[in-house]
Amino acid sequence: MNFMLYGHRDHWIAVDCGMMIRQDLPGGPLQIPDTALLETLNIAPEALIITHGHEDHIGAAAWLWPRWGCPIHATPLAAGLLRSKFAEHGLSSHAIRVIEPGEATEVGFFTLRYLPVTHSIPESCALLIQAGDRRILHTGDWKLDPAPLLGAPVDADTFRAIAPVDLVVGDSTCAPDAGHSRSESEVSDALAEAIAPLPGRVVVSCFASNLDRVLAIGRAAERCGRRVSLMGRSMERMVRIAQGLGYLEDFPALVPVHDLGYLPPEEVLVIATGSQGEPRAALSRLAAGRHPHFELTPGDSVIFSARAIPGNERIIERLKHALRIKGITLLDDDAQPALHASGHPYQEELRTFYQWVAPERLLPVHGEARHQHAHQALAQELGIDAPLIPRNGDMLRLDDDGLVLEQHHRLTPRIIDQNRNAPVAGAGGETASRHDELFVAITVAATGLGWSRIGRLMLDDSHASPLDETALADRLDECLESAGGDSLVELREMLYPDVMAWLADHLQRVPEVHLQIFAMENQAVAGND
């Protein structure tokens, strides 16, 4: 969810403040970062710095910013999107300060320079952060697109001029992928080629905030003689704000959805939200026949111009199945890779970029653990020190001794509940009724290598949501294999966050959990062999 804090001499700034959609939970609720720890550590950001306008970088600001009331620095497009969100929440936008790409600003002991990079939304920027004699490059999301549809390619001289840097906090999303990412200009050509022979109406689904892709689709539609309509509130808002800032000037004139029925099918193209199978998004409503002004029929086509976010594969496949039942032709990047381009750097782009900025160290962020490990391996191949794979809740220190893990703090996943945030997992200090409780007890024995579970789990979940006991037991066994601790108290402190994270991933409403651990003497274990 891209919420990171940088501290120097007890002064702090926050970089980005995103959210995610929990497609694995019923209703697809929103999850935001857990910031309760900041109060415990007496951390109050003096500014919120935004790298670009994607939801996973700005989506939680309207919920979390009121706790701090600090200035928000953002480029014009991201600032416009934030103002729209704040207006929906009844918040004043007076704290939002516009900074142009390439400009610098000072916040407390920090000097920050916005360095333009190419990504799938205009005005994306890396941040050069200087505090004392340390210089950190926080890349945000980026790629090296030689022919972006919006904005200019990355200026190599700009990044060569800042070399060397002490640390790069770098995008790992496509680090396992060899070669170079595809240009958005190539996607535009591929879309036109794919759309041209299709006989009926065409719906192309992508992320609303991927403005390069939206423009590519619009241009492809115009080349194929089709009129364009937008479907989905977030899509309409994004295009409206972008056009108000001078982007998408050559975008085709739009046709209201309720007027599409007057056009021949072969002249219709709809750009719709819902590429990730979101149940309330436009594409899911079309698949279910629940749109009031537009209905898909056999002979129509749907193009998925977005890659599945890890974890969304199952719900996307259900959506595709529903479309196939209706006789809809489907096209996606599995069969036609050129229909999508990543907004993140592949290995050759990483190598080129690190030749420019000459980092002494790398902290691989973004993506999943396998992406971070691939990024770490690439850095080591290039002679860049990459000692850590960070986890959510890690407090890291950069000093003369290098980059070290100072402490790991337990974080609790939080979901949005009717315009307020609440913990996914029951946290201490809250009143809980009996039906919101789950009792878990395990028996363990100390071994030469750590701890081992003995016998079955003991569960009392009769008043809580049903869960898969076998899967939970397997998760506990995995955690026990790597758990340290010299006492049951320490072992419980290590296991508890993993139990809560597992429950948050498998239940929509996670109860108050009581985890009890009992010890079995080694002699008793030996007697059972």
PDB file of C-alpha atoms in Angstrom, residues 244-377:
ATOM      1  CA  GLY A 244      -8.811  19.753 -17.076  1.00  0.00           C
ATOM      2  CA  LEU A 245      -5.036  19.812 -16.619  1.00  0.00           C
ATOM      3  CA  GLY A 246      -4.340  19.739 -20.363  1.00  0.00           C
ATOM      4  CA  TYR A 247      -3.759  16.015 -20.789  1.00  0.00           C
ATOM      5  CA  LEU A 248      -5.636  13.877 -23.340  1.00  0.00           C
ATOM      6  CA  GLU A 249      -6.091  16.869 -25.648  1.00  0.00           C
ATOM      7  CA  ASP A 250      -6.247  14.580 -28.703  1.00  0.00           C
ATOM      8  CA  PHE A 251      -8.582  12.105 -27.015  1.00  0.00           C
ATOM      9  CA  PRO A 252     -11.663  11.350 -29.178  1.00  0.00           C
ATOM     10  CA  ALA A 253     -14.955  13.064 -28.375  1.00  0.00           C
ATOM     11  CA  LEU A 254     -16.955  10.945 -25.948  1.00  0.00           C
ATOM     12  CA  VAL A 255     -20.402   9.434 -26.491  1.00  0.00           C
ATOM     13  CA  PRO A 256     -22.652   9.089 -23.418  1.00  0.00           C
ATOM     14  CA  VAL A 257     -23.300   5.452 -22.538  1.00  0.00           C
ATOM     15  CA  HIS A 258     -27.062   5.896 -22.856  1.00  0.00           C
ATOM     16  CA  ASP A 259     -26.619   6.960 -26.500  1.00  0.00           C
ATOM     17  CA  LEU A 260     -24.611   3.922 -27.601  1.00  0.00           C
ATOM     18  CA  GLY A 261     -27.763   2.045 -28.593  1.00  0.00           C
ATOM     19  CA  TYR A 262     -28.203   4.417 -31.531  1.00  0.00           C
ATOM     20  CA  LEU A 263     -24.846   3.435 -33.067  1.00  0.00           C
ATOM     21  CA  PRO A 264     -24.107   0.379 -35.224  1.00  0.00           C
ATOM     22  CA  PRO A 265     -22.258  -2.262 -33.125  1.00  0.00           C
ATOM     23  CA  GLU A 266     -19.120  -2.047 -35.253  1.00  0.00           C
ATOM     24  CA  GLU A 267     -18.802   1.658 -34.354  1.00  0.00           C
ATOM     25  CA  VAL A 268     -18.903   1.198 -30.564  1.00  0.00           C
ATOM     26  CA  LEU A 269     -15.953   0.990 -28.167  1.00  0.00           C
ATOM     27  CA  VAL A 270     -16.309   1.269 -24.400  1.00  0.00           C
ATOM     28  CA  ILE A 271     -13.403   1.826 -22.004  1.00  0.00           C
ATOM     29  CA  ALA A 272     -14.506   0.256 -18.724  1.00  0.00           C
ATOM     30  CA  THR A 273     -13.229  -0.282 -15.221  1.00  0.00           C
ATOM     31  CA  GLY A 274     -13.144  -3.753 -13.684  1.00  0.00           C
ATOM     32  CA  SER A 275     -10.113  -5.515 -15.168  1.00  0.00           C
ATOM     33  CA  GLN A 276      -9.409  -7.093 -11.764  1.00  0.00           C
ATOM     34  CA  GLY A 277     -12.890  -8.569 -11.399  1.00  0.00           C
ATOM     35  CA  GLU A 278     -14.085  -5.955  -8.895  1.00  0.00           C
ATOM     36  CA  PRO A 279     -17.727  -6.914  -8.202  1.00  0.00           C
ATOM     37  CA  ARG A 280     -19.054  -3.336  -8.286  1.00  0.00           C
ATOM     38  CA  ALA A 281     -17.033  -2.211 -11.299  1.00  0.00           C
ATOM     39  CA  ALA A 282     -18.480  -1.673 -14.766  1.00  0.00           C
ATOM     40  CA  LEU A 283     -17.243  -4.889 -16.373  1.00  0.00           C
ATOM     41  CA  SER A 284     -18.711  -7.115 -13.656  1.00  0.00           C
ATOM     42  CA  ARG A 285     -22.057  -5.354 -14.041  1.00  0.00           C
ATOM     43  CA  LEU A 286     -21.945  -5.954 -17.791  1.00  0.00           C
ATOM     44  CA  ALA A 287     -21.118  -9.634 -17.277  1.00  0.00           C
ATOM     45  CA  ALA A 288     -24.082  -9.958 -14.921  1.00  0.00           C
ATOM     46  CA  GLY A 289     -26.439  -8.011 -17.222  1.00  0.00           C
ATOM     47  CA  ARG A 290     -26.947  -5.337 -14.563  1.00  0.00           C
ATOM     48  CA  HIS A 291     -26.030  -2.192 -16.486  1.00  0.00           C
ATOM     49  CA  PRO A 292     -29.071   0.057 -17.072  1.00  0.00           C
ATOM     50  CA  HIS A 293     -28.008   1.391 -20.501  1.00  0.00           C
ATOM     51  CA  PHE A 294     -25.757  -1.212 -22.109  1.00  0.00           C
ATOM     52  CA  GLU A 295     -25.936  -4.969 -22.603  1.00  0.00           C
ATOM     53  CA  LEU A 296     -23.340  -7.314 -24.048  1.00  0.00           C
ATOM     54  CA  THR A 297     -24.619  -9.851 -26.595  1.00  0.00           C
ATOM     55  CA  PRO A 298     -23.047 -12.731 -28.554  1.00  0.00           C
ATOM     56  CA  GLY A 299     -20.637 -11.354 -31.141  1.00  0.00           C
ATOM     57  CA  ASP A 300     -19.350  -8.596 -28.860  1.00  0.00           C
ATOM     58  CA  SER A 301     -15.760  -8.652 -27.572  1.00  0.00           C
ATOM     59  CA  VAL A 302     -13.998  -7.784 -24.314  1.00  0.00           C
ATOM     60  CA  ILE A 303     -10.289  -6.993 -24.187  1.00  0.00           C
ATOM     61  CA  PHE A 304      -8.426  -7.150 -20.875  1.00  0.00           C
ATOM     62  CA  SER A 305      -5.629  -4.588 -21.176  1.00  0.00           C
ATOM     63  CA  ALA A 306      -4.209  -5.076 -17.685  1.00  0.00           C
ATOM     64  CA  ARG A 307      -2.253  -7.793 -15.963  1.00  0.00           C
ATOM     65  CA  ALA A 308      -3.837  -9.604 -13.023  1.00  0.00           C
ATOM     66  CA  ILE A 309      -2.678  -8.361  -9.655  1.00  0.00           C
ATOM     67  CA  PRO A 310      -1.386 -11.378  -7.668  1.00  0.00           C
ATOM     68  CA  GLY A 311      -4.277 -12.753  -5.630  1.00  0.00           C
ATOM     69  CA  ASN A 312      -6.964 -11.643  -8.103  1.00  0.00           C
ATOM     70  CA  GLU A 313      -6.562 -14.529 -10.548  1.00  0.00           C
ATOM     71  CA  ARG A 314      -9.514 -16.547  -9.295  1.00  0.00           C
ATOM     72  CA  ILE A 315     -12.050 -13.705  -9.318  1.00  0.00           C
ATOM     73  CA  ILE A 316     -10.856 -12.565 -12.767  1.00  0.00           C
ATOM     74  CA  GLU A 317     -11.322 -16.082 -14.097  1.00  0.00           C
ATOM     75  CA  ARG A 318     -14.886 -16.141 -12.711  1.00  0.00           C
ATOM     76  CA  LEU A 319     -15.561 -12.884 -14.534  1.00  0.00           C
ATOM     77  CA  LYS A 320     -14.169 -14.283 -17.782  1.00  0.00           C
ATOM     78  CA  HIS A 321     -16.285 -17.413 -17.363  1.00  0.00           C
ATOM     79  CA  ALA A 322     -19.422 -15.278 -16.978  1.00  0.00           C
ATOM     80  CA  LEU A 323     -18.529 -13.403 -20.169  1.00  0.00           C
ATOM     81  CA  ARG A 324     -17.878 -16.614 -22.122  1.00  0.00           C
ATOM     82  CA  ILE A 325     -21.299 -17.954 -21.107  1.00  0.00           C
ATOM     83  CA  LYS A 326     -22.834 -14.879 -22.738  1.00  0.00           C
ATOM     84  CA  GLY A 327     -21.000 -15.701 -25.997  1.00  0.00           C
ATOM     85  CA  ILE A 328     -18.482 -12.869 -25.658  1.00  0.00           C
ATOM     86  CA  THR A 329     -15.099 -13.098 -27.400  1.00  0.00           C
ATOM     87  CA  LEU A 330     -12.239 -12.528 -24.943  1.00  0.00           C
ATOM     88  CA  LEU A 331      -8.762 -11.175 -25.677  1.00  0.00           C
ATOM     89  CA  ASP A 332      -6.058 -10.739 -23.043  1.00  0.00           C
ATOM     90  CA  ASP A 333      -2.298 -10.505 -22.674  1.00  0.00           C
ATOM     91  CA  ASP A 334      -1.984 -14.228 -21.965  1.00  0.00           C
ATOM     92  CA  ALA A 335      -2.818 -14.979 -25.597  1.00  0.00           C
ATOM     93  CA  GLN A 336      -1.665 -11.617 -27.003  1.00  0.00           C
ATOM     94  CA  PRO A 337       1.081 -10.140 -24.772  1.00  0.00           C
ATOM     95  CA  ALA A 338       1.287  -6.952 -26.834  1.00  0.00           C
ATOM     96  CA  LEU A 339      -2.125  -5.846 -25.480  1.00  0.00           C
ATOM     97  CA  HIS A 340      -0.481  -4.836 -22.205  1.00  0.00           C
ATOM     98  CA  ALA A 341       2.717  -3.141 -21.105  1.00  0.00           C
ATOM     99  CA  SER A 342       3.986  -3.049 -17.562  1.00  0.00           C
ATOM    100  CA  GLY A 343       4.618   0.293 -15.912  1.00  0.00           C
ATOM    101  CA  HIS A 344       7.625  -1.108 -14.044  1.00  0.00           C
ATOM    102  CA  PRO A 345      11.266  -1.759 -14.984  1.00  0.00           C
ATOM    103  CA  TYR A 346      12.561  -5.099 -16.262  1.00  0.00           C
ATOM    104  CA  GLN A 347      16.111  -6.236 -15.582  1.00  0.00           C
ATOM    105  CA  GLU A 348      17.794  -4.335 -18.415  1.00  0.00           C
ATOM    106  CA  GLU A 349      16.120  -1.116 -17.315  1.00  0.00           C
ATOM    107  CA  LEU A 350      17.293  -1.672 -13.745  1.00  0.00           C
ATOM    108  CA  ARG A 351      20.847  -2.237 -14.940  1.00  0.00           C
ATOM    109  CA  THR A 352      20.791   0.930 -17.045  1.00  0.00           C
ATOM    110  CA  PHE A 353      19.292   3.018 -14.261  1.00  0.00           C
ATOM    111  CA  TYR A 354      21.841   1.845 -11.677  1.00  0.00           C
ATOM    112  CA  GLN A 355      24.668   2.645 -14.077  1.00  0.00           C
ATOM    113  CA  TRP A 356      23.334   6.203 -14.085  1.00  0.00           C
ATOM    114  CA  VAL A 357      22.858   6.767 -10.351  1.00  0.00           C
ATOM    115  CA  ALA A 358      25.677   4.534  -9.003  1.00  0.00           C
ATOM    116  CA  PRO A 359      24.013   3.550  -5.714  1.00  0.00           C
ATOM    117  CA  GLU A 360      26.131   2.245  -2.856  1.00  0.00           C
ATOM    118  CA  ARG A 361      23.173   0.299  -1.458  1.00  0.00           C
ATOM    119  CA  LEU A 362      19.730  -0.920  -2.504  1.00  0.00           C
ATOM    120  CA  LEU A 363      16.569  -1.524  -0.493  1.00  0.00           C
ATOM    121  CA  PRO A 364      14.215  -3.536  -2.760  1.00  0.00           C
ATOM    122  CA  VAL A 365      10.571  -2.548  -2.233  1.00  0.00           C
ATOM    123  CA  HIS A 366       7.236  -3.061  -4.039  1.00  0.00           C
ATOM    124  CA  GLY A 367       5.992  -6.378  -5.364  1.00  0.00           C
ATOM    125  CA  GLU A 368       6.112  -9.642  -3.444  1.00  0.00           C
ATOM    126  CA  ALA A 369       9.016 -11.388  -1.731  1.00  0.00           C
ATOM    127  CA  ARG A 370      10.074 -13.189  -4.916  1.00  0.00           C
ATOM    128  CA  HIS A 371      10.305  -9.872  -6.769  1.00  0.00           C
ATOM    129  CA  GLN A 372      12.373  -8.345  -3.963  1.00  0.00           C
ATOM    130  CA  HIS A 373      14.727 -11.339  -3.878  1.00  0.00           C
ATOM    131  CA  ALA A 374      15.224 -11.100  -7.654  1.00  0.00           C
ATOM    132  CA  HIS A 375      15.995  -7.398  -7.286  1.00  0.00           C
ATOM    133  CA  GLN A 376      18.439  -8.139  -4.465  1.00  0.00           C
ATOM    134  CA  ALA A 377      20.227 -10.746  -6.595  1.00  0.00           C
TER     135      ALA A 377
END
